[in-house]
Tab-separated table of C-alpha atoms in Angstrom:
chain	number	residue	atom	x	y	z
N	24	MET	CA	-28.287	9.883	-10.931
N	25	SER	CA	-30.382	8.283	-13.633
N	26	GLY	CA	-27.212	6.935	-15.241
N	27	ALA	CA	-26.318	5.244	-11.984
N	28	LEU	CA	-29.734	3.703	-11.602
N	29	LYS	CA	-29.738	2.501	-15.189
N	30	THR	CA	-26.814	0.179	-14.637
N	31	ALA	CA	-27.118	-0.369	-10.911
N	32	GLY	CA	-28.478	-3.846	-11.342
N	33	HIS	CA	-25.476	-4.998	-13.386
N	34	ALA	CA	-22.047	-5.956	-12.183
N	35	PRO	CA	-19.520	-3.110	-12.227
N	36	ALA	CA	-17.301	-3.247	-15.277
N	37	PRO	CA	-14.178	-5.301	-14.688
N	38	VAL	CA	-11.548	-2.832	-13.544
N	39	SER	CA	-8.996	-4.659	-15.624
N	40	GLY	CA	-9.126	-7.555	-18.050
N	41	HIS	CA	-7.065	-9.797	-15.769
N	42	SER	CA	-5.774	-9.524	-12.268
N	43	GLY	CA	-4.711	-13.052	-11.428
N	44	GLY	CA	-7.294	-13.748	-8.731
N	45	GLN	CA	-7.245	-13.642	-4.962
N	46	HIS	CA	-4.875	-16.624	-4.748
N	47	LEU	CA	-2.220	-14.788	-6.768
N	48	HIS	CA	-2.453	-11.752	-4.471
N	49	LEU	CA	-1.702	-14.011	-1.501
N	50	VAL	CA	1.205	-15.721	-3.286
N	51	VAL	CA	2.741	-12.383	-4.337
N	52	ALA	CA	2.295	-10.991	-0.804
N	53	GLY	CA	4.063	-14.084	0.555
N	54	LEU	CA	6.961	-13.644	-1.880
N	55	LEU	CA	7.237	-9.948	-1.020
N	56	ALA	CA	7.309	-10.843	2.680
N	57	VAL	CA	10.108	-13.366	2.101
N	58	LEU	CA	12.140	-10.817	0.111
N	59	THR	CA	11.614	-8.151	2.801
N	60	ILE	CA	12.698	-10.576	5.530
N	61	GLY	CA	15.747	-11.421	3.390
N	62	ALA	CA	16.735	-7.743	3.097
N	63	PHE	CA	16.081	-7.080	6.778
N	64	GLY	CA	17.974	-10.234	7.818
N	65	ALA	CA	20.953	-9.327	5.641
N	66	VAL	CA	21.393	-6.049	7.528
N	67	TRP	CA	19.946	-6.694	10.992
N	68	GLY	CA	21.258	-10.223	11.354
N	69	GLY	CA	24.566	-9.268	9.777
N	70	LEU	CA	24.290	-12.146	7.303
N	71	LEU	CA	26.218	-10.122	4.755
N	72	SER	CA	28.603	-7.233	5.043
N	73	GLY	CA	30.884	-5.023	3.033
N	74	ALA	CA	30.913	-5.194	-0.730
N	75	ALA	CA	28.477	-8.101	-0.967
N	76	LEU	CA	25.701	-6.258	0.833
N	77	PHE	CA	24.884	-3.554	-1.710
N	78	PRO	CA	24.291	-5.842	-4.748
N	79	VAL	CA	22.179	-8.226	-2.640
N	80	LEU	CA	19.996	-5.402	-1.279
N	81	ALA	CA	19.657	-3.911	-4.762
N	82	PHE	CA	18.659	-7.300	-6.198
N	83	LEU	CA	16.059	-7.872	-3.466
N	84	ALA	CA	14.581	-4.377	-3.978
N	85	VAL	CA	14.398	-4.818	-7.765
N	86	ALA	CA	12.754	-8.232	-7.307
N	87	GLN	CA	10.113	-6.730	-4.984
N	88	ILE	CA	9.411	-3.809	-7.310
N	89	THR	CA	9.127	-6.127	-10.332
N	90	LEU	CA	6.642	-8.381	-8.529
N	91	GLN	CA	4.511	-5.413	-7.525
N	92	LEU	CA	4.557	-3.868	-10.993
N	93	LEU	CA	3.770	-7.102	-12.817
N	94	PHE	CA	1.116	-8.604	-10.562
N	95	TYR	CA	-0.303	-5.911	-8.271
N	96	MET	CA	-0.201	-3.088	-10.813
N	97	ARG	CA	-1.216	-5.642	-13.480
N	98	LEU	CA	1.390	-4.577	-16.037
N	99	ARG	CA	1.746	-8.251	-16.939
N	100	TRP	CA	-1.732	-8.173	-18.485
N	101	ASP	CA	-2.269	-4.509	-19.222
N	102	ARG	CA	-1.384	-2.446	-22.305
N	103	ARG	CA	2.307	-2.287	-23.155
N	104	LEU	CA	2.002	1.495	-23.408
N	105	PHE	CA	1.564	1.705	-19.630
N	106	THR	CA	4.734	-0.365	-19.114
N	107	MET	CA	6.664	1.893	-21.484
N	108	LEU	CA	5.320	5.001	-19.757
N	109	PHE	CA	6.307	3.804	-16.317
N	110	LEU	CA	9.713	2.581	-17.479
N	111	GLY	CA	10.204	6.031	-19.023
N	112	GLY	CA	9.624	7.509	-15.560
N	113	VAL	CA	12.055	5.034	-13.995
N	114	VAL	CA	14.744	5.800	-16.621
N	115	LEU	CA	14.248	9.510	-15.962
N	116	ALA	CA	14.562	8.812	-12.229
N	117	VAL	CA	17.846	6.916	-12.716
N	118	LEU	CA	19.190	9.716	-14.949
N	119	ILE	CA	18.364	12.306	-12.284
N	120	ASP	CA	20.244	10.239	-9.684
N	121	LEU	CA	23.255	9.757	-11.977
N	122	ALA	CA	23.340	13.458	-12.892
N	123	THR	CA	23.288	14.426	-9.210
N	124	LYS	CA	26.088	11.970	-8.423
N	125	SER	CA	28.270	13.193	-11.279
N	126	MET	CA	27.733	16.776	-10.083
N	127	LEU	CA	28.892	15.688	-6.650
N	128	VAL	CA	32.058	14.073	-8.050
N	129	ARG	CA	32.965	17.345	-9.791
B	1	MET	CA	-25.660	29.115	-27.055
B	2	SER	CA	-29.209	28.590	-25.850
B	3	HIS	CA	-30.256	26.248	-23.081
B	4	GLY	CA	-32.052	24.091	-25.637
B	5	ALA	CA	-28.893	23.691	-27.679
B	6	ASP	CA	-26.977	22.631	-24.569
B	7	THR	CA	-29.526	19.952	-23.857
B	8	ALA	CA	-29.363	18.678	-27.442
B	9	GLU	CA	-25.577	18.550	-27.268
B	10	LEU	CA	-25.655	16.566	-24.030
B	11	ALA	CA	-28.229	14.171	-25.361
B	12	SER	CA	-26.075	13.384	-28.388
B	13	ALA	CA	-22.929	12.861	-26.291
B	14	PRO	CA	-21.473	9.372	-26.747
B	15	SER	CA	-22.537	6.837	-24.175
B	16	GLY	CA	-22.736	3.089	-23.646
B	17	PRO	CA	-20.251	0.333	-22.806
B	18	PHE	CA	-17.801	1.247	-25.600
B	19	HIS	CA	-17.639	4.890	-24.551
B	20	GLU	CA	-17.256	3.880	-20.888
B	21	ALA	CA	-14.435	1.459	-21.735
B	22	THR	CA	-12.594	4.094	-23.812
B	23	ALA	CA	-13.030	6.712	-21.097
B	24	ALA	CA	-11.698	4.264	-18.501
B	25	GLU	CA	-8.636	3.516	-20.679
B	26	ASN	CA	-7.950	7.234	-21.126
B	27	ASN	CA	-8.316	7.834	-17.403
B	28	LYS	CA	-5.951	4.962	-16.695
B	29	LEU	CA	-3.452	6.410	-19.152
B	30	GLY	CA	-3.644	9.670	-17.208
B	31	ILE	CA	-2.940	7.845	-13.950
B	32	TRP	CA	0.122	6.121	-15.457
B	33	VAL	CA	1.477	9.456	-16.765
B	34	TRP	CA	1.012	10.903	-13.283
B	35	LEU	CA	2.777	7.951	-11.620
B	36	ALA	CA	5.676	8.147	-14.099
B	37	SER	CA	6.120	11.854	-13.352
B	38	ASP	CA	5.906	11.137	-9.607
B	39	CYS	CA	8.810	8.705	-10.132
B	40	ALA	CA	10.964	11.616	-11.302
B	41	LEU	CA	9.869	13.692	-8.317
B	42	PHE	CA	10.875	10.975	-5.849
B	43	ALA	CA	14.123	10.439	-7.778
B	44	ALA	CA	15.016	14.089	-7.215
B	45	LEU	CA	14.346	13.723	-3.478
B	46	ILE	CA	16.303	10.447	-3.259
B	47	ALA	CA	19.204	11.999	-5.173
B	48	THR	CA	19.188	14.952	-2.771
B	49	TYR	CA	19.173	12.553	0.186
B	50	LEU	CA	22.064	10.512	-1.255
B	51	THR	CA	24.020	13.717	-1.801
B	52	LEU	CA	23.464	15.069	1.704
B	53	HIS	CA	23.110	12.022	3.956
B	54	ASN	CA	26.758	12.063	5.066
B	55	SER	CA	26.575	15.720	6.030
B	56	VAL	CA	25.506	15.289	9.652
B	57	GLN	CA	27.296	18.208	11.352
B	58	HIS	CA	26.734	17.652	15.112
B	59	ALA	CA	23.397	15.865	14.783
B	60	PRO	CA	22.951	12.086	15.198
B	61	THR	CA	23.687	9.872	12.204
B	62	ALA	CA	21.400	7.374	10.469
B	63	ALA	CA	23.299	4.420	11.932
B	64	GLN	CA	22.853	5.809	15.448
B	65	LEU	CA	19.168	6.626	15.082
B	66	PHE	CA	17.412	4.163	12.823
B	67	ASP	CA	15.420	1.391	14.478
B	68	LEU	CA	15.155	-1.217	11.740
B	69	ARG	CA	12.632	-3.331	13.677
B	70	LEU	CA	10.149	-0.441	13.657
B	71	THR	CA	10.741	0.334	9.984
B	72	ALA	CA	10.545	-3.337	8.969
B	73	THR	CA	7.216	-3.606	10.821
B	74	ALA	CA	5.960	-0.507	8.978
B	75	THR	CA	7.097	-2.122	5.714
B	76	PHE	CA	5.053	-5.251	6.480
B	77	VAL	CA	2.029	-3.100	7.339
B	78	LEU	CA	2.244	-1.341	3.967
B	79	LEU	CA	2.824	-4.652	2.201
B	80	LEU	CA	-0.297	-6.105	3.825
B	81	SER	CA	-2.270	-3.030	2.796
B	82	SER	CA	-1.294	-3.604	-0.848
B	83	MET	CA	-2.556	-7.162	-0.580
B	84	SER	CA	-5.848	-6.069	0.985
B	85	MET	CA	-6.261	-3.385	-1.687
B	86	GLY	CA	-5.743	-5.984	-4.409
B	87	ILE	CA	-8.252	-8.395	-2.888
B	88	GLY	CA	-10.725	-5.517	-2.451
B	89	VAL	CA	-10.535	-4.552	-6.120
B	90	GLU	CA	-10.796	-8.253	-6.984
B	91	ALA	CA	-14.041	-8.391	-4.951
B	92	LEU	CA	-15.380	-5.416	-6.908
B	93	GLN	CA	-14.701	-7.288	-10.138
B	94	ARG	CA	-16.952	-10.067	-8.839
B	95	ASN	CA	-19.544	-7.398	-7.923
B	96	ASP	CA	-19.057	-8.300	-4.258
B	97	VAL	CA	-19.459	-4.754	-2.963
B	98	PRO	CA	-19.673	-5.672	0.770
B	99	GLY	CA	-16.480	-7.740	0.355
B	100	MET	CA	-14.795	-4.860	-1.441
B	101	ARG	CA	-15.755	-2.507	1.415
B	102	ARG	CA	-14.341	-4.862	4.069
B	103	TRP	CA	-10.958	-5.110	2.325
B	104	LEU	CA	-10.807	-1.392	1.595
B	105	TRP	CA	-11.568	-0.566	5.235
B	106	LEU	CA	-8.682	-2.847	6.181
B	107	THR	CA	-6.470	-1.007	3.668
B	108	VAL	CA	-7.431	2.346	5.189
B	109	ALA	CA	-6.711	1.027	8.698
B	110	LEU	CA	-3.300	-0.346	7.680
B	111	GLY	CA	-2.454	2.894	5.868
B	112	ALA	CA	-3.381	4.885	8.981
B	113	VAL	CA	-1.217	2.579	11.132
B	114	PHE	CA	1.710	3.158	8.750
B	115	VAL	CA	1.305	6.943	8.984
B	116	GLY	CA	1.025	6.658	12.778
B	117	MET	CA	4.256	4.639	12.938
B	118	GLN	CA	5.980	7.242	10.798
B	119	ALA	CA	4.756	10.033	13.066
B	120	PHE	CA	6.063	8.087	16.083
B	121	GLU	CA	9.412	7.555	14.337
B	122	PHE	CA	9.747	11.243	13.444
B	123	THR	CA	8.881	12.309	16.989
B	124	THR	CA	11.472	9.915	18.439
B	125	TYR	CA	14.226	11.134	16.111
B	126	TRP	CA	13.270	14.747	16.814
B	127	HIS	CA	13.682	14.187	20.547
B	128	HIS	CA	17.083	12.609	19.893
B	129	GLY	CA	18.231	15.823	18.236
B	130	LEU	CA	17.577	15.173	14.562
B	131	THR	CA	15.478	18.218	13.744
B	132	LEU	CA	14.783	19.570	10.287
B	133	SER	CA	17.514	22.184	10.662
B	134	ALA	CA	19.994	20.130	12.724
B	135	SER	CA	21.869	18.848	9.667
B	136	ASP	CA	21.651	18.408	5.904
B	137	PHE	CA	20.965	14.725	6.583
B	138	GLY	CA	17.981	15.652	8.794
B	139	ALA	CA	16.548	18.067	6.241
B	140	SER	CA	16.821	15.612	3.329
B	141	PHE	CA	15.589	12.666	5.431
B	142	TYR	CA	12.462	14.418	6.710
B	143	THR	CA	11.712	15.843	3.255
B	144	LEU	CA	11.982	12.478	1.464
B	145	VAL	CA	10.305	10.254	4.048
B	146	GLY	CA	7.765	12.933	4.973
B	147	PHE	CA	6.833	13.435	1.325
B	148	HIS	CA	6.200	9.703	1.063
B	149	GLY	CA	4.131	9.869	4.263
B	150	LEU	CA	2.043	12.627	2.675
B	151	HIS	CA	1.475	10.343	-0.317
B	152	VAL	CA	0.251	7.578	2.000
B	153	SER	CA	-2.025	10.038	3.833
B	154	PHE	CA	-3.448	11.228	0.520
B	155	GLY	CA	-4.005	7.594	-0.502
B	156	VAL	CA	-5.860	6.883	2.751
B	157	ALA	CA	-8.091	9.929	2.149
B	158	TRP	CA	-8.707	8.850	-1.452
B	159	ILE	CA	-9.730	5.305	-0.490
B	160	LEU	CA	-11.911	6.685	2.321
B	161	SER	CA	-13.685	8.947	-0.169
B	162	LEU	CA	-14.313	5.927	-2.428
B	163	LEU	CA	-15.728	3.977	0.509
B	164	ILE	CA	-18.085	6.837	1.389
B	165	PHE	CA	-19.042	7.067	-2.290
B	166	SER	CA	-19.843	3.330	-2.328
B	167	TYR	CA	-22.329	3.768	0.560
B	168	ARG	CA	-24.048	6.770	-1.016
B	169	ARG	CA	-24.847	5.344	-4.462
B	170	PRO	CA	-24.474	2.121	-6.422
B	171	ILE	CA	-21.136	1.571	-8.119
B	172	THR	CA	-21.694	1.617	-11.861
B	173	ALA	CA	-19.518	0.474	-14.735
B	174	ALA	CA	-18.479	4.093	-15.262
B	175	ASP	CA	-17.315	4.382	-11.636
B	176	ALA	CA	-15.326	1.149	-11.415
B	177	TRP	CA	-12.146	2.662	-12.872
B	178	ARG	CA	-11.929	5.059	-9.909
B	179	PHE	CA	-11.197	2.080	-7.685
B	180	GLU	CA	-8.539	0.801	-10.057
B	181	ALA	CA	-6.949	4.273	-10.191
B	182	ALA	CA	-6.782	4.384	-6.390
B	183	SER	CA	-5.322	0.869	-6.285
B	184	LEU	CA	-2.619	1.764	-8.841
B	185	TYR	CA	-1.695	4.799	-6.764
B	186	TRP	CA	-1.594	2.710	-3.589
B	187	TYR	CA	0.703	0.082	-5.139
B	188	PHE	CA	2.948	2.859	-6.454
B	189	VAL	CA	3.290	4.275	-2.947
B	190	ASP	CA	4.326	0.782	-1.800
B	191	VAL	CA	6.870	0.502	-4.649
B	192	VAL	CA	8.424	3.835	-3.632
B	193	TRP	CA	8.578	2.642	-0.026
B	194	VAL	CA	10.587	-0.434	-1.096
B	195	VAL	CA	13.186	1.955	-2.564
B	196	ILE	CA	13.161	4.218	0.515
B	197	PHE	CA	13.397	1.252	2.899
B	198	THR	CA	16.419	-0.095	0.997
B	199	VAL	CA	18.259	3.136	0.199
B	200	VAL	CA	17.523	5.184	3.310
B	201	TYR	CA	17.058	2.677	6.116
B	202	LEU	CA	18.928	-0.533	5.258
B	203	MET	CA	21.901	1.138	3.600
B	204	GLY	CA	21.775	3.970	6.141
B	205	LYS	CA	22.076	1.508	8.988
B	206	VAL	CA	25.238	-0.053	7.578
B	207	GLY	CA	26.619	3.375	6.641
């Protein structure tokens, strides 16, 4: 408890060097909302169909994920190691999906 | 080792801003390793879903069941919760603890609403005949989406525990990383939901 009292009068350490500020959080949330409406509208409103639908939905999902990773999860400002680690997880995830699909084809 | 020796060892343990910063970096590294491994876990569940989603036997299909308006609303709720989490952590950076608490309470409320909507959705589908054992599609759907729901519930409990912690004692420099860890986890849960919303619901609706 003494450790807590010792520094209680000071500001908590910044949780990250940068985070873009409150304004950026609102802008990113607005962009994410627009992308979500776009994806929902493409399916619900029947704006797109058939072969065009899948690439559009995939693009919108990737755009949303990229925005969240860069600005909400602060990878834009944080150590590159964290980006590499997370991308490693994503690559592993894609490989698992591909392996399952190829098993299915056989 | 004697009690005196223990005390001497503790007293000589590294401390101060540098030690706190290094410890926070190491903790953050741990969180990122955890999130990366969670990616693989969700990938396995998504792959299983993609493999089995056409195997519906006599149970209802995704196109027949899914209510996109409900799911899109849940998506917006989770999206808003990410924004409130971000603004809450931002407030902590400015040492605005009451502001941080307000935004984190909002995050908890939105997270709880999301879980409630998911429970409502599951109950509705269950009554329409899509039980866990009705079809391979049902089993893989409930496992994937339910596992994500458990993640959200865990996140709500985590943020709640941080809020309680913030009322019990002052937040020190050494504690601040806990809030960032929870925020990273919360954003990750939102990222996974974007994938689930696209792959399971949107693509499921069009077949």
